[in-house]
PDB file of C-alpha atoms in Angstrom:
ATOM      1  CA  MET A   1      28.625-105.355  27.540  1.00  0.00           C
ATOM      2  CA  ARG A   2      31.707-103.175  27.530  1.00  0.00           C
ATOM      3  CA  ILE A   3      32.878-102.388  24.019  1.00  0.00           C
ATOM      4  CA  ALA A   4      36.449-101.172  23.467  1.00  0.00           C
ATOM      5  CA  ILE A   5      36.842 -98.918  20.442  1.00  0.00           C
ATOM      6  CA  LEU A   6      40.588 -98.445  20.168  1.00  0.00           C
ATOM      7  CA  GLY A   7      43.749-100.310  21.166  1.00  0.00           C
ATOM      8  CA  VAL A   8      45.584 -99.776  24.434  1.00  0.00           C
ATOM      9  CA  LEU A   9      48.186 -97.431  22.981  1.00  0.00           C
ATOM     10  CA  VAL A  10      45.567 -95.165  21.439  1.00  0.00           C
ATOM     11  CA  ILE A  11      43.567 -95.257  24.676  1.00  0.00           C
ATOM     12  CA  ALA A  12      46.568 -94.068  26.683  1.00  0.00           C
ATOM     13  CA  ALA A  13      47.304 -91.252  24.250  1.00  0.00           C
ATOM     14  CA  GLY A  14      43.670 -90.140  24.079  1.00  0.00           C
ATOM     15  CA  LEU A  15      43.099 -90.019  27.825  1.00  0.00           C
ATOM     16  CA  ASN A  16      46.286 -88.135  28.611  1.00  0.00           C
ATOM     17  CA  SER A  17      46.739 -85.711  25.715  1.00  0.00           C
ATOM     18  CA  PRO A  18      45.186 -82.229  25.951  1.00  0.00           C
ATOM     19  CA  PRO A  19      42.427 -81.405  23.445  1.00  0.00           C
ATOM     20  CA  ALA A  20      43.114 -78.985  20.615  1.00  0.00           C
ATOM     21  CA  GLY A  21      40.418 -76.392  20.089  1.00  0.00           C
ATOM     22  CA  ALA A  22      37.867 -77.868  22.492  1.00  0.00           C
ATOM     23  CA  THR A  23      35.824 -75.748  24.881  1.00  0.00           C
ATOM     24  CA  ILE A  24      35.457 -78.161  27.780  1.00  0.00           C
ATOM     25  CA  LEU A  25      32.218 -78.158  29.762  1.00  0.00           C
ATOM     26  CA  THR A  26      33.635 -78.556  33.247  1.00  0.00           C
ATOM     27  CA  SER A  27      31.966 -79.561  36.507  1.00  0.00           C
ATOM     28  CA  GLY A  28      29.275 -77.063  37.521  1.00  0.00           C
ATOM     29  CA  SER A  29      29.591 -74.980  34.362  1.00  0.00           C
ATOM     30  CA  SER A  30      27.085 -73.922  31.704  1.00  0.00           C
ATOM     31  CA  GLY A  31      27.182 -72.092  28.404  1.00  0.00           C
ATOM     32  CA  LEU A  32      26.050 -71.933  24.820  1.00  0.00           C
ATOM     33  CA  PRO A  33      26.176 -75.111  22.716  1.00  0.00           C
ATOM     34  CA  GLU A  34      29.003 -75.204  20.186  1.00  0.00           C
ATOM     35  CA  ASN A  35      28.351 -75.770  16.502  1.00  0.00           C
ATOM     36  CA  PHE A  36      30.713 -78.566  15.489  1.00  0.00           C
ATOM     37  CA  GLY A  37      29.936 -78.534  11.759  1.00  0.00           C
ATOM     38  CA  ILE A  38      30.422 -81.892  10.049  1.00  0.00           C
ATOM     39  CA  VAL A  39      30.961 -85.145  11.922  1.00  0.00           C
ATOM     40  CA  SER A  40      33.812 -87.302  10.610  1.00  0.00           C
ATOM     41  CA  VAL A  41      32.768 -90.849  11.454  1.00  0.00           C
ATOM     42  CA  ASN A  42      35.249 -93.716  11.287  1.00  0.00           C
ATOM     43  CA  GLY A  43      34.495 -96.242   8.572  1.00  0.00           C
ATOM     44  CA  GLY A  44      33.233 -99.696   9.410  1.00  0.00           C
ATOM     45  CA  PRO A  45      29.941-101.164  10.611  1.00  0.00           C
ATOM     46  CA  VAL A  46      26.885 -99.038  11.311  1.00  0.00           C
ATOM     47  CA  PRO A  47      27.400 -97.343  14.703  1.00  0.00           C
ATOM     48  CA  PRO A  48      25.510 -98.685  17.735  1.00  0.00           C
ATOM     49  CA  THR A  49      22.018 -97.196  17.835  1.00  0.00           C
ATOM     50  CA  SER A  50      19.128 -97.103  20.277  1.00  0.00           C
ATOM     51  CA  SER A  51      15.761 -95.706  19.162  1.00  0.00           C
ATOM     52  CA  GLY A  52      12.047 -95.896  19.827  1.00  0.00           C
ATOM     53  CA  ALA A  53       8.977 -94.126  21.139  1.00  0.00           C
ATOM     54  CA  PHE A  54       8.562 -92.527  24.545  1.00  0.00           C
ATOM     55  CA  SER A  55       5.726 -90.900  26.428  1.00  0.00           C
ATOM     56  CA  SER A  56       4.768 -89.191  29.656  1.00  0.00           C
ATOM     57  CA  ALA A  57       1.658 -87.546  31.046  1.00  0.00           C
ATOM     58  CA  SER A  58       2.601 -84.401  29.105  1.00  0.00           C
ATOM     59  CA  PHE A  59       3.996 -85.525  25.751  1.00  0.00           C
ATOM     60  CA  THR A  60       4.743 -88.299  23.311  1.00  0.00           C
ATOM     61  CA  GLY A  61       7.591 -88.598  20.861  1.00  0.00           C
ATOM     62  CA  HIS A  62      10.417 -90.611  19.398  1.00  0.00           C
ATOM     63  CA  PHE A  63      14.146 -90.582  20.019  1.00  0.00           C
ATOM     64  CA  ILE A  64      17.357 -91.890  18.546  1.00  0.00           C
ATOM     65  CA  SER A  65      20.713 -92.261  20.320  1.00  0.00           C
ATOM     66  CA  VAL A  66      23.931 -93.068  18.474  1.00  0.00           C
ATOM     67  CA  VAL A  67      27.548 -93.445  19.629  1.00  0.00           C
ATOM     68  CA  VAL A  68      30.246 -92.878  17.018  1.00  0.00           C
ATOM     69  CA  SER A  69      34.022 -93.034  16.843  1.00  0.00           C
ATOM     70  CA  ASP A  70      34.848 -89.559  15.545  1.00  0.00           C
ATOM     71  CA  VAL A  71      38.144 -88.919  13.743  1.00  0.00           C
ATOM     72  CA  GLY A  72      37.530 -85.186  14.199  1.00  0.00           C
ATOM     73  CA  ASN A  73      37.018 -85.436  17.962  1.00  0.00           C
ATOM     74  CA  PRO A  74      39.156 -82.708  19.623  1.00  0.00           C
ATOM     75  CA  PHE A  75      40.221 -84.944  22.518  1.00  0.00           C
ATOM     76  CA  CYS A  76      41.655 -87.689  20.313  1.00  0.00           C
ATOM     77  CA  SER A  77      41.055 -88.967  16.805  1.00  0.00           C
ATOM     78  CA  GLY A  78      38.541 -91.771  17.234  1.00  0.00           C
ATOM     79  CA  CYS A  79      37.322 -90.769  20.693  1.00  0.00           C
ATOM     80  CA  LEU A  80      33.595 -91.185  21.208  1.00  0.00           C
ATOM     81  CA  ASP A  81      30.730 -88.809  20.471  1.00  0.00           C
ATOM     82  CA  PHE A  82      27.309 -89.442  22.030  1.00  0.00           C
ATOM     83  CA  LEU A  83      24.546 -88.150  19.749  1.00  0.00           C
ATOM     84  CA  TYR A  84      20.825 -87.662  20.369  1.00  0.00           C
ATOM     85  CA  GLN A  85      17.848 -86.430  18.387  1.00  0.00           C
ATOM     86  CA  ILE A  86      14.317 -86.007  19.748  1.00  0.00           C
ATOM     87  CA  GLY A  87      11.055 -85.643  17.826  1.00  0.00           C
ATOM     88  CA  VAL A  88       7.835 -84.631  19.567  1.00  0.00           C
ATOM     89  CA  GLY A  89       4.515 -86.265  18.712  1.00  0.00           C
ATOM     90  CA  ALA A  90       0.962 -85.213  19.415  1.00  0.00           C
ATOM     91  CA  ALA A  91       0.399 -83.992  22.956  1.00  0.00           C
ATOM     92  CA  PRO A  92      -1.965 -85.960  25.195  1.00  0.00           C
ATOM     93  CA  GLU A  93      -5.323 -84.261  25.629  1.00  0.00           C
ATOM     94  CA  GLY A  94      -5.201 -81.404  28.105  1.00  0.00           C
ATOM     95  CA  SER A  95      -1.380 -81.095  28.125  1.00  0.00           C
ATOM     96  CA  SER A  96       1.095 -78.741  26.522  1.00  0.00           C
ATOM     97  CA  GLY A  97       3.348 -81.441  25.091  1.00  0.00           C
ATOM     98  CA  ALA A  98       6.430 -79.230  25.395  1.00  0.00           C
ATOM     99  CA  ILE A  99       9.890 -80.680  26.111  1.00  0.00           C
ATOM    100  CA  ALA A 100      12.266 -78.245  27.808  1.00  0.00           C
ATOM    101  CA  ARG A 101      15.269 -80.361  28.885  1.00  0.00           C
ATOM    102  CA  ILE A 102      17.141 -83.445  27.712  1.00  0.00           C
ATOM    103  CA  THR A 103      19.710 -85.004  30.038  1.00  0.00           C
ATOM    104  CA  GLY A 104      22.518 -87.546  29.550  1.00  0.00           C
ATOM    105  CA  PHE A 105      24.228 -89.370  32.411  1.00  0.00           C
ATOM    106  CA  SER A 106      27.431 -91.044  33.645  1.00  0.00           C
ATOM    107  CA  PHE A 107      29.973 -88.566  32.244  1.00  0.00           C
ATOM    108  CA  ASP A 108      31.817 -88.084  35.536  1.00  0.00           C
ATOM    109  CA  GLY A 109      35.570 -88.598  35.076  1.00  0.00           C
ATOM    110  CA  PHE A 110      35.446 -87.762  31.362  1.00  0.00           C
ATOM    111  CA  SER A 111      36.182 -84.528  29.514  1.00  0.00           C
ATOM    112  CA  THR A 112      33.196 -83.252  27.530  1.00  0.00           C
ATOM    113  CA  ASP A 113      32.649 -80.735  24.731  1.00  0.00           C
ATOM    114  CA  VAL A 114      28.932 -80.194  24.162  1.00  0.00           C
ATOM    115  CA  GLY A 115      27.062 -78.826  21.174  1.00  0.00           C
ATOM    116  CA  LEU A 116      25.421 -79.571  17.841  1.00  0.00           C
ATOM    117  CA  PHE A 117      26.269 -81.149  14.504  1.00  0.00           C
ATOM    118  CA  ALA A 118      25.283 -79.346  11.310  1.00  0.00           C
ATOM    119  CA  THR A 119      25.174 -82.560   9.284  1.00  0.00           C
ATOM    120  CA  ALA A 120      23.814 -85.961  10.185  1.00  0.00           C
ATOM    121  CA  PRO A 121      25.878 -89.126  10.676  1.00  0.00           C
ATOM    122  CA  PRO A 122      24.295 -92.508   9.893  1.00  0.00           C
ATOM    123  CA  ASP A 123      20.880 -93.272  11.408  1.00  0.00           C
ATOM    124  CA  LEU A 124      20.000 -89.690  12.273  1.00  0.00           C
ATOM    125  CA  SER A 125      17.646 -87.500  10.274  1.00  0.00           C
ATOM    126  CA  SER A 126      18.901 -84.361   8.587  1.00  0.00           C
ATOM    127  CA  ALA A 127      19.862 -81.455  10.808  1.00  0.00           C
ATOM    128  CA  GLY A 128      18.031 -78.177  10.961  1.00  0.00           C
ATOM    129  CA  GLY A 129      15.781 -78.793  13.944  1.00  0.00           C
ATOM    130  CA  ILE A 130      15.362 -76.806  17.156  1.00  0.00           C
ATOM    131  CA  ALA A 131      18.638 -75.999  18.923  1.00  0.00           C
ATOM    132  CA  PRO A 132      18.971 -75.798  22.719  1.00  0.00           C
ATOM    133  CA  THR A 133      19.534 -72.346  24.173  1.00  0.00           C
ATOM    134  CA  SER A 134      22.122 -73.571  26.699  1.00  0.00           C
ATOM    135  CA  VAL A 135      24.027 -76.610  27.962  1.00  0.00           C
ATOM    136  CA  ASP A 136      25.218 -77.405  31.485  1.00  0.00           C
ATOM    137  CA  ARG A 137      27.060 -79.963  33.579  1.00  0.00           C
ATOM    138  CA  SER A 138      26.325 -80.968  37.166  1.00  0.00           C
ATOM    139  CA  PHE A 139      28.754 -80.325  40.015  1.00  0.00           C
ATOM    140  CA  ASN A 140      30.393 -82.981  42.173  1.00  0.00           C
ATOM    141  CA  PRO A 141      29.719 -85.434  40.715  1.00  0.00           C
ATOM    142  CA  ALA A 142      30.021 -84.000  37.230  1.00  0.00           C
ATOM    143  CA  ASP A 143      28.106 -86.881  35.702  1.00  0.00           C
ATOM    144  CA  THR A 144      25.066 -85.142  34.191  1.00  0.00           C
ATOM    145  CA  ILE A 145      24.992 -83.187  30.916  1.00  0.00           C
ATOM    146  CA  GLY A 146      21.865 -81.128  30.176  1.00  0.00           C
ATOM    147  CA  PHE A 147      20.487 -79.568  26.983  1.00  0.00           C
ATOM    148  CA  ASN A 148      18.041 -76.764  27.818  1.00  0.00           C
ATOM    149  CA  PHE A 149      15.529 -75.452  25.279  1.00  0.00           C
ATOM    150  CA  GLY A 150      14.183 -72.578  27.386  1.00  0.00           C
ATOM    151  CA  ASN A 151      11.640 -70.486  25.484  1.00  0.00           C
ATOM    152  CA  GLN A 152      12.260 -72.647  22.406  1.00  0.00           C
ATOM    153  CA  SER A 153      10.756 -75.742  24.007  1.00  0.00           C
ATOM    154  CA  LEU A 154      10.184 -78.649  21.649  1.00  0.00           C
ATOM    155  CA  LEU A 155       6.495 -78.649  20.759  1.00  0.00           C
ATOM    156  CA  PRO A 156       4.368 -81.261  18.948  1.00  0.00           C
ATOM    157  CA  GLY A 157       5.577 -81.699  15.387  1.00  0.00           C
ATOM    158  CA  MET A 158       9.070 -80.343  16.135  1.00  0.00           C
ATOM    159  CA  ILE A 159      12.406 -82.175  16.075  1.00  0.00           C
ATOM    160  CA  SER A 160      15.568 -81.236  17.901  1.00  0.00           C
ATOM    161  CA  ASP A 161      18.857 -80.468  16.266  1.00  0.00           C
ATOM    162  CA  ILE A 162      21.502 -83.203  16.492  1.00  0.00           C
ATOM    163  CA  LEU A 163      22.668 -82.927  20.104  1.00  0.00           C
ATOM    164  CA  VAL A 164      26.279 -83.950  20.710  1.00  0.00           C
ATOM    165  CA  ILE A 165      28.430 -84.773  23.728  1.00  0.00           C
ATOM    166  CA  ARG A 166      32.014 -85.180  22.547  1.00  0.00           C
ATOM    167  CA  THR A 167      34.192 -87.032  25.080  1.00  0.00           C
ATOM    168  CA  ASN A 168      37.692 -88.403  25.624  1.00  0.00           C
ATOM    169  CA  ALA A 169      36.153 -91.842  26.234  1.00  0.00           C
ATOM    170  CA  THR A 170      37.183 -94.741  24.020  1.00  0.00           C
ATOM    171  CA  ALA A 171      34.673 -97.321  25.264  1.00  0.00           C
ATOM    172  CA  PHE A 172      30.969 -97.289  26.064  1.00  0.00           C
ATOM    173  CA  ASP A 173      28.204 -99.264  27.690  1.00  0.00           C
ATOM    174  CA  ALA A 174      24.409 -99.262  27.920  1.00  0.00           C
ATOM    175  CA  GLY A 175      22.971 -96.181  29.626  1.00  0.00           C
ATOM    176  CA  THR A 176      19.912 -93.944  29.759  1.00  0.00           C
ATOM    177  CA  LEU A 177      18.710 -90.583  28.470  1.00  0.00           C
ATOM    178  CA  ASN A 178      16.114 -88.504  30.304  1.00  0.00           C
ATOM    179  CA  ILE A 179      13.643 -86.529  28.193  1.00  0.00           C
ATOM    180  CA  ASP A 180      11.891 -84.189  30.633  1.00  0.00           C
ATOM    181  CA  GLY A 181      11.124 -87.076  32.989  1.00  0.00           C
ATOM    182  CA  ALA A 182      10.753 -89.851  30.424  1.00  0.00           C
ATOM    183  CA  THR A 183      13.692 -92.297  30.593  1.00  0.00           C
ATOM    184  CA  VAL A 184      14.842 -94.115  27.453  1.00  0.00           C
ATOM    185  CA  ALA A 185      17.693 -96.506  26.633  1.00  0.00           C
ATOM    186  CA  ALA A 186      20.845 -94.823  25.350  1.00  0.00           C
ATOM    187  CA  PHE A 187      24.636 -95.155  25.803  1.00  0.00           C
ATOM    188  CA  GLN A 188      27.190 -93.917  28.314  1.00  0.00           C
ATOM    189  CA  PRO A 189      30.997 -93.710  28.361  1.00  0.00           C
ATOM    190  CA  THR A 190      32.902 -96.249  30.396  1.00  0.00           C
ATOM    191  CA  ALA A 191      36.519 -96.430  31.490  1.00  0.00           C
ATOM    192  CA  VAL A 192      38.919 -99.089  30.218  1.00  0.00           C
ATOM    193  CA  PRO A 193      41.955-100.416  32.118  1.00  0.00           C
ATOM    194  CA  GLU A 194      44.977 -98.107  31.975  1.00  0.00           C
ATOM    195  CA  PRO A 195      48.201 -99.593  30.543  1.00  0.00           C
ATOM    196  CA  ALA A 196      49.646 -99.518  34.084  1.00  0.00           C
ATOM    197  CA  SER A 197      46.861-101.845  35.208  1.00  0.00           C
ATOM    198  CA  PHE A 198      47.798-104.327  32.510  1.00  0.00           C
ATOM    199  CA  VAL A 199      51.447-104.152  33.621  1.00  0.00           C
ATOM    200  CA  LEU A 200      50.495-104.695  37.279  1.00  0.00           C
ATOM    201  CA  PHE A 201      48.298-107.658  36.388  1.00  0.00           C
ATOM    202  CA  GLY A 202      51.027-109.120  34.182  1.00  0.00           C
ATOM    203  CA  SER A 203      53.620-108.720  36.938  1.00  0.00           C
ATOM    204  CA  ALA A 204      51.392-110.485  39.468  1.00  0.00           C
ATOM    205  CA  LEU A 205      50.736-113.319  37.026  1.00  0.00           C
ATOM    206  CA  MET A 206      54.448-113.671  36.287  1.00  0.00           C
ATOM    207  CA  GLY A 207      55.229-113.714  40.017  1.00  0.00           C
ATOM    208  CA  PHE A 208      52.709-116.502  40.518  1.00  0.00           C
ATOM    209  CA  TRP A 209      54.292-118.659  37.803  1.00  0.00           C
ATOM    210  CA  LEU A 210      57.815-117.954  39.080  1.00  0.00           C
ATOM    211  CA  ALA A 211      56.840-119.001  42.620  1.00  0.00           C
ATOM    212  CA  ARG A 212      55.164-122.102  41.277  1.00  0.00           C
ATOM    213  CA  GLY A 213      58.298-122.944  39.281  1.00  0.00           C
ATOM    214  CA  ILE A 214      60.542-122.539  42.342  1.00  0.00           C
ATOM    215  CA  ILE A 215      58.324-124.864  44.368  1.00  0.00           C
ATOM    216  CA  GLU A 216      58.410-127.503  41.634  1.00  0.00           C
ATOM    217  CA  GLU A 217      62.216-127.221  41.446  1.00  0.00           C
ATOM    218  CA  LEU A 218      62.521-127.706  45.210  1.00  0.00           C
ATOM    219  CA  ARG A 219      60.245-130.708  45.136  1.00  0.00           C
ATOM    220  CA  ALA A 220      62.239-132.196  42.253  1.00  0.00           C
ATOM    221  CA  ALA A 221      65.366-131.823  44.427  1.00  0.00           C
ATOM    222  CA  GLY A 222      63.695-133.894  47.177  1.00  0.00           C
ATOM    223  CA  LEU A 223      62.765-130.976  49.460  1.00  0.00           C
ATOM    224  CA  GLU A 224      59.308-130.619  50.975  1.00  0.00           C
ATOM    225  CA  ILE A 225      57.351-127.393  51.185  1.00  0.00           C
ATOM    226  CA  ARG A 226      55.157-127.233  54.271  1.00  0.00           C
ATOM    227  CA  ARG A 227      52.447-124.689  55.058  1.00  0.00           C
ATOM    228  CA  THR A 228      52.270-123.000  58.439  1.00  0.00           C
ATOM    229  CA  ASP A 229      49.503-125.420  59.440  1.00  0.00           C
ATOM    230  CA  GLY A 230      51.849-128.371  58.815  1.00  0.00           C
ATOM    231  CA  ARG A 231      50.167-129.527  55.616  1.00  0.00           C
ATOM    232  CA  ARG A 232      52.249-130.161  52.472  1.00  0.00           C
TER     233      ARG A 232
END
């Protein structure tokens, strides 16, 4: 179910205004994760959360995914941050249990600033876990954001830092997160209608009612309106 976070006027401003101080992870690019410091979460109900256990032939673990409306977001105050934290459990017998990459999806068409939070928002454990060594974004389409742990792979008993994808999105929907091949339920940004779309829809609706009114007036005056097939 699509969930709108802000009103239409704020949506328009957030999608069109340039970010202040953001290092945007563009299509096909990679780099070091930014350290965003403290997250400033809007007040209100507990943010939407998805969490649970996951497993593969190589590892077990638990995850938590949270989406928050962040007043400190560089794209717009109240734009959405997508947060993840991964803990690794005991490795299955005969496997390494290491997790090297965590991947989020469906970010094509949105600006992203990718990094870590130093403090935890609601429903995430305290920070101070293992940080990724790099982040990257796929090219054409630019829908995939990756956190790479390289030589610092998450091993049994370890927990990741709070991984963050800051966006200019103002609405979200159900999505997925890939943890080195294991797919879990998470969230993804989704577009909302632009103000121009509302105007176009409103104009079409008004035109329909005007045409209907004209037809009723003509009928009231004793005139008949016939279709091209001869029917009234």
